[in-house]
PDB file of C-alpha atoms in Angstrom:
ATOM      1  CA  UNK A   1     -22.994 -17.187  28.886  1.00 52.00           C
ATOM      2  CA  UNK A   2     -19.808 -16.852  30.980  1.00 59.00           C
ATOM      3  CA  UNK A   3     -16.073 -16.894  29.956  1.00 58.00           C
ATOM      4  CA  UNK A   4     -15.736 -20.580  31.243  1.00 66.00           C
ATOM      5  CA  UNK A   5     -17.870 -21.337  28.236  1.00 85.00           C
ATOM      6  CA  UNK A   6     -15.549 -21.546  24.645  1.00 91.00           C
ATOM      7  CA  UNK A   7     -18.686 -20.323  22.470  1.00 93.00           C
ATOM      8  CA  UNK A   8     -18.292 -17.439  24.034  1.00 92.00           C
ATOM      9  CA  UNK A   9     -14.885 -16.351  22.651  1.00 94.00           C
ATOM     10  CA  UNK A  10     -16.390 -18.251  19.387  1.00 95.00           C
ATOM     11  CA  UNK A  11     -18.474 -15.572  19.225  1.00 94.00           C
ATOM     12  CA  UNK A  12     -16.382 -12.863  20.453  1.00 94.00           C
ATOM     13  CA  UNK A  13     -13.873 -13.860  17.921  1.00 96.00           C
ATOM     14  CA  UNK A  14     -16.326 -13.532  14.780  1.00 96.00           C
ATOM     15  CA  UNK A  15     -17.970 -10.230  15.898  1.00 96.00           C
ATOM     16  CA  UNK A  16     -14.267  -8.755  15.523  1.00 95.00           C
ATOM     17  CA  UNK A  17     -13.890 -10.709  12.450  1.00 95.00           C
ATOM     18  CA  UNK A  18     -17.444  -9.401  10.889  1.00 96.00           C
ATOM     19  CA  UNK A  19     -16.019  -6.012  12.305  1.00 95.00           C
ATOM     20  CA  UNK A  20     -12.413  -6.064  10.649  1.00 94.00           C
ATOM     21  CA  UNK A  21     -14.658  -6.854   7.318  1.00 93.00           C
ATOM     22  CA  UNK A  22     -16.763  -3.462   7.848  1.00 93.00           C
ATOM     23  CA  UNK A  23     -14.283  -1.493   8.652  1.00 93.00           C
ATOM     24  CA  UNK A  24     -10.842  -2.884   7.042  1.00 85.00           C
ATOM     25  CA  UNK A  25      -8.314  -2.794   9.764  1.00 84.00           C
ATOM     26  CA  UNK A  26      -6.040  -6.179   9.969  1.00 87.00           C
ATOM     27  CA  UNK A  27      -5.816  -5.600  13.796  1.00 90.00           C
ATOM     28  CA  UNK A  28      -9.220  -6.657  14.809  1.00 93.00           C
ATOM     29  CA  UNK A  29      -7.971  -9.756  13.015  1.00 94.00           C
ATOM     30  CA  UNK A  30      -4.685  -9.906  15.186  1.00 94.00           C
ATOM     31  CA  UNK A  31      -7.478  -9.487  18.213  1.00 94.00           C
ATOM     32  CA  UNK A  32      -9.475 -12.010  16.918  1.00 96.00           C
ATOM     33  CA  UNK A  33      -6.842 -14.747  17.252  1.00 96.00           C
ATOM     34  CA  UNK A  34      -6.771 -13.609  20.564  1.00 96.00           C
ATOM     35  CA  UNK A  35     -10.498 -14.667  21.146  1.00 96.00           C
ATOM     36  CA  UNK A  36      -9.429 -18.165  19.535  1.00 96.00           C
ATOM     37  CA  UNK A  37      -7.024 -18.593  22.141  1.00 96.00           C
ATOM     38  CA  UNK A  38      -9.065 -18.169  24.480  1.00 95.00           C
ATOM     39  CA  UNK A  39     -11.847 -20.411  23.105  1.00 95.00           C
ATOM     40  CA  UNK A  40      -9.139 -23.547  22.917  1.00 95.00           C
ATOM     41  CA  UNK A  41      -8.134 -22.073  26.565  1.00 95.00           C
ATOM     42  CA  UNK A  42     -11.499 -23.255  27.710  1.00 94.00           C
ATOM     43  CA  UNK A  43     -12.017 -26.234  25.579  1.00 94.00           C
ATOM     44  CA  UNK A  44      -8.949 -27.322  27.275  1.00 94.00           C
ATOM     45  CA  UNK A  45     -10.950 -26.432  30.786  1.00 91.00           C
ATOM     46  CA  UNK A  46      -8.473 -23.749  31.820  1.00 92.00           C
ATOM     47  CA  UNK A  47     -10.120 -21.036  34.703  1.00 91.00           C
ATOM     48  CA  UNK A  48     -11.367 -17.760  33.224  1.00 92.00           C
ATOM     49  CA  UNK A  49      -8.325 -16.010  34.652  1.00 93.00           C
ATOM     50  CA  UNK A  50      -5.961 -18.599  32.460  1.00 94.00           C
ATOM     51  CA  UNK A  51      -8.611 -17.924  29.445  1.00 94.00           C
ATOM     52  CA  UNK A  52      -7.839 -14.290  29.650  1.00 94.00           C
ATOM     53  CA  UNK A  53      -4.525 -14.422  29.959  1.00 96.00           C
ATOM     54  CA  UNK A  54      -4.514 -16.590  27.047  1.00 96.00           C
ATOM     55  CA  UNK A  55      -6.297 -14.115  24.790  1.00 96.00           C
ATOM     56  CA  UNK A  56      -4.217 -11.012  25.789  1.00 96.00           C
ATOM     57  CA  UNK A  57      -1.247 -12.603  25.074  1.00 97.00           C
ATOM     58  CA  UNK A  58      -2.036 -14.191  21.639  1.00 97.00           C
ATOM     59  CA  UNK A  59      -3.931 -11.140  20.838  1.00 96.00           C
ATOM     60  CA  UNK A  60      -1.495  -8.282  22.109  1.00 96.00           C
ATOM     61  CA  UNK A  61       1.238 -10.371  20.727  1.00 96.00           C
ATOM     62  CA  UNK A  62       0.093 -10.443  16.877  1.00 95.00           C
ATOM     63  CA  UNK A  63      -1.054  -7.050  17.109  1.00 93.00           C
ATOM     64  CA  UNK A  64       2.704  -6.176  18.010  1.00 94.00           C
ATOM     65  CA  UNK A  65       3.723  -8.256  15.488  1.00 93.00           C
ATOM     66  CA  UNK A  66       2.072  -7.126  12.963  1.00 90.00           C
ATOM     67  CA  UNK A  67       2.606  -3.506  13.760  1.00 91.00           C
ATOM     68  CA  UNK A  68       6.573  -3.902  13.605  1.00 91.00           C
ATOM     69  CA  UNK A  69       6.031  -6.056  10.426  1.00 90.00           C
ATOM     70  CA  UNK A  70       4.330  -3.081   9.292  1.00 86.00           C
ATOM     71  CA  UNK A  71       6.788  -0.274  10.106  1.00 87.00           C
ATOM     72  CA  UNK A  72       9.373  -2.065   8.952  1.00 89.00           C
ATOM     73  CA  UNK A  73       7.603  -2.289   4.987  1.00 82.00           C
ATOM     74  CA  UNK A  74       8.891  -0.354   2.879  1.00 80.00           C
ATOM     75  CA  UNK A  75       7.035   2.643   2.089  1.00 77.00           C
ATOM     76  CA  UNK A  76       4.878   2.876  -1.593  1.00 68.00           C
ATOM     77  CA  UNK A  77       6.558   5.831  -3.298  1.00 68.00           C
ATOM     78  CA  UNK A  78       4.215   8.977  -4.284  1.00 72.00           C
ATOM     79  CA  UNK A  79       1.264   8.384  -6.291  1.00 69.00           C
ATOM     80  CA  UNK A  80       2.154  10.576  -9.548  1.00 71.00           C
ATOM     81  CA  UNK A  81       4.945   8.473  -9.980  1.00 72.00           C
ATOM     82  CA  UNK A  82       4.363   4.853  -8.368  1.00 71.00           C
ATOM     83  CA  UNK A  83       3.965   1.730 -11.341  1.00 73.00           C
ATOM     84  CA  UNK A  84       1.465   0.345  -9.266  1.00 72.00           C
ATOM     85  CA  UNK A  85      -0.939   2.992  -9.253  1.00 74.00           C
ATOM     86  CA  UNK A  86      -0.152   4.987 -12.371  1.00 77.00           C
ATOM     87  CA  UNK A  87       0.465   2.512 -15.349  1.00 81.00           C
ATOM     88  CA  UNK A  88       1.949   5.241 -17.546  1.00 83.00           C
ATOM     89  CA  UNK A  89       4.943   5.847 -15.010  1.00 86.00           C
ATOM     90  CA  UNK A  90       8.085   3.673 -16.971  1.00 86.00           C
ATOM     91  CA  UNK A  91       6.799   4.257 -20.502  1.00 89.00           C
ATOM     92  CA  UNK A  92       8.575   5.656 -23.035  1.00 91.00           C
ATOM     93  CA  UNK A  93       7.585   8.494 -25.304  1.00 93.00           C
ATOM     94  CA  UNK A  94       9.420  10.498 -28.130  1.00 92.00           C
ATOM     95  CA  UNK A  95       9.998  14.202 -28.393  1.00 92.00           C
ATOM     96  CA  UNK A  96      10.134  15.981 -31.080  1.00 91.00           C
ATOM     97  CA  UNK A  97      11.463  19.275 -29.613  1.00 90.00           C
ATOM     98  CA  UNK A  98      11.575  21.137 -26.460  1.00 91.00           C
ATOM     99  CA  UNK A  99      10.632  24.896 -25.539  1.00 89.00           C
ATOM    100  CA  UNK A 100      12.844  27.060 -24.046  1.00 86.00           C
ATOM    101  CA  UNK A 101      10.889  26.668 -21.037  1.00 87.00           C
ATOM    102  CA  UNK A 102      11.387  22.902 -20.752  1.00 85.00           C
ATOM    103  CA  UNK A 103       8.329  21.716 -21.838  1.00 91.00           C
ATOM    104  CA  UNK A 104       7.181  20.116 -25.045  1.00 92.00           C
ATOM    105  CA  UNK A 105       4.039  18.447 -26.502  1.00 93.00           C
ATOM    106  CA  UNK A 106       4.141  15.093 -27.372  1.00 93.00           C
ATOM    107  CA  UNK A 107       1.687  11.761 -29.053  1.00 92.00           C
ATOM    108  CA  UNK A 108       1.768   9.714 -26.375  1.00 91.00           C
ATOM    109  CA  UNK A 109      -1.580   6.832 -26.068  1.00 88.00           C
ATOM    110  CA  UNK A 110      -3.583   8.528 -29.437  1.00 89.00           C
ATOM    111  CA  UNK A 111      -3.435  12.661 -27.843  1.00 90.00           C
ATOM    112  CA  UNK A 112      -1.300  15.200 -27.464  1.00 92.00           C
ATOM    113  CA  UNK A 113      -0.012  15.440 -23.731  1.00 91.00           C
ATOM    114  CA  UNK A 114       2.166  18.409 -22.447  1.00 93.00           C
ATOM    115  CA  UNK A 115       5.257  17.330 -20.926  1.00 94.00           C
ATOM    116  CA  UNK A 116       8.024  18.568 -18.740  1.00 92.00           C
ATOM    117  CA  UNK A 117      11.496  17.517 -18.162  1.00 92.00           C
ATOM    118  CA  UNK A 118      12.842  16.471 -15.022  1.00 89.00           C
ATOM    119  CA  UNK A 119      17.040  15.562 -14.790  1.00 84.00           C
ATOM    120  CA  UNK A 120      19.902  17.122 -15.101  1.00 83.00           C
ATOM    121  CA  UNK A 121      21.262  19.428 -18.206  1.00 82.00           C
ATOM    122  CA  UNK A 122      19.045  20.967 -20.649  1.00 85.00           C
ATOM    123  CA  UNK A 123      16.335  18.490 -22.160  1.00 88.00           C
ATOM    124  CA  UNK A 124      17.131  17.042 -25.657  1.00 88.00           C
ATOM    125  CA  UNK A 125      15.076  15.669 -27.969  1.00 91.00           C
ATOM    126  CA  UNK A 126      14.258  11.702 -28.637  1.00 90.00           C
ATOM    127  CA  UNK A 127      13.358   9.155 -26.284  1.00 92.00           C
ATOM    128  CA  UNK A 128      12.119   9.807 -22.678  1.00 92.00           C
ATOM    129  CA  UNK A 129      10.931   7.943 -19.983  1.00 92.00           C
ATOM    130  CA  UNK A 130       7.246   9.085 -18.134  1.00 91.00           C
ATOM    131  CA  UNK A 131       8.535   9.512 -14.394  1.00 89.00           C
ATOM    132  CA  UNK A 132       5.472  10.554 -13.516  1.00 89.00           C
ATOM    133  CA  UNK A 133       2.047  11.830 -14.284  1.00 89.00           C
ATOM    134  CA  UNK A 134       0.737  15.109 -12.564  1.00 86.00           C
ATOM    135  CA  UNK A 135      -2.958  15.730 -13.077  1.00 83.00           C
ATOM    136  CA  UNK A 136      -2.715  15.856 -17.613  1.00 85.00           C
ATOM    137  CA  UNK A 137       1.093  16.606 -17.453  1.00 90.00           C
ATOM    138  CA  UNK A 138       3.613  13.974 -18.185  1.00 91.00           C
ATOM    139  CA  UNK A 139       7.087  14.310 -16.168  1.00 92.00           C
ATOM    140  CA  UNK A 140       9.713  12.852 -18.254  1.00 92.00           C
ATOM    141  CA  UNK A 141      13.371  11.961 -17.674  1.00 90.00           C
ATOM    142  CA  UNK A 142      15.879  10.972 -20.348  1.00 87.00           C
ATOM    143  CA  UNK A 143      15.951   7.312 -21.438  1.00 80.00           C
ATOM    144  CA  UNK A 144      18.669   5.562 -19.970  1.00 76.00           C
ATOM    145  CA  UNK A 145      20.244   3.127 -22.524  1.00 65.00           C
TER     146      UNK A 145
END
């Protein structure tokens, strides 16, 4: 098969496709379209050289797209404390009392958790905040009101 032929890229274009599925980067997808322009480069009967061209661009172009889109996200926060990964992070538990160390044991989901306080001031008791989780040790913050 040579370029002049579009089932060529057709092909091209789903071999990156069946690649971004196995290994999960978007930019074989952003190269991909690339091979689709240059499959409706030769449908429309364009030389080799023109298909080419066609795919770099298209391709190269999303890729750069997409990277810039991507630097530009905003960043997910750290794990211990990010709502989307840790569904305890935002709920609200009550203490009893506090050591003098800052820590305290509290009922929090049917067990007793340990718990340390993060803020400003010396920690009070009554309602807190989870802020985050590390490993079996809830961070808590006072809850605003």
């Amino acid at each position: 098969m040579s370029l002049e032929s579009p089932i060529t890229w057709w092909v091209l274009a789903g071999v990156l496709v069946a690649a971004e599925l196995a290994s999960g980067t978007f930019y074989l997808l952003m190269l991909a379209l690339g091979c689709a322009a240059g499959a409706l480069a030769a449908h429309l009967g364009l030389s080799p050289s023109l298909q080419m061209t066609a795919a770099a661009l298209v391709g190269i172009g999303a890729t750069m797209l997409w990277h810039f889109k991507r630097l530009r996200a905003p960043r997910a926060g750290p794990v211990e404390s990010n709502r989307d990964v840790n569904l305890d992070v935002g709920e609200h538990v009550h203490v009893d009392a506090w050591a003098a160390n800052g820590e305290a044991l509290v009922n929090y989901r049917g067990s007793t958790w340990q718990a340390s306080f993060r803020g400003d001031g010396k920690p009070q008791p009554g309602e807190h905040v989870v802020a985050a989780v590390h490993s079996n040790r809830l961070v808590l913050e006072r809850k605003l009101t």
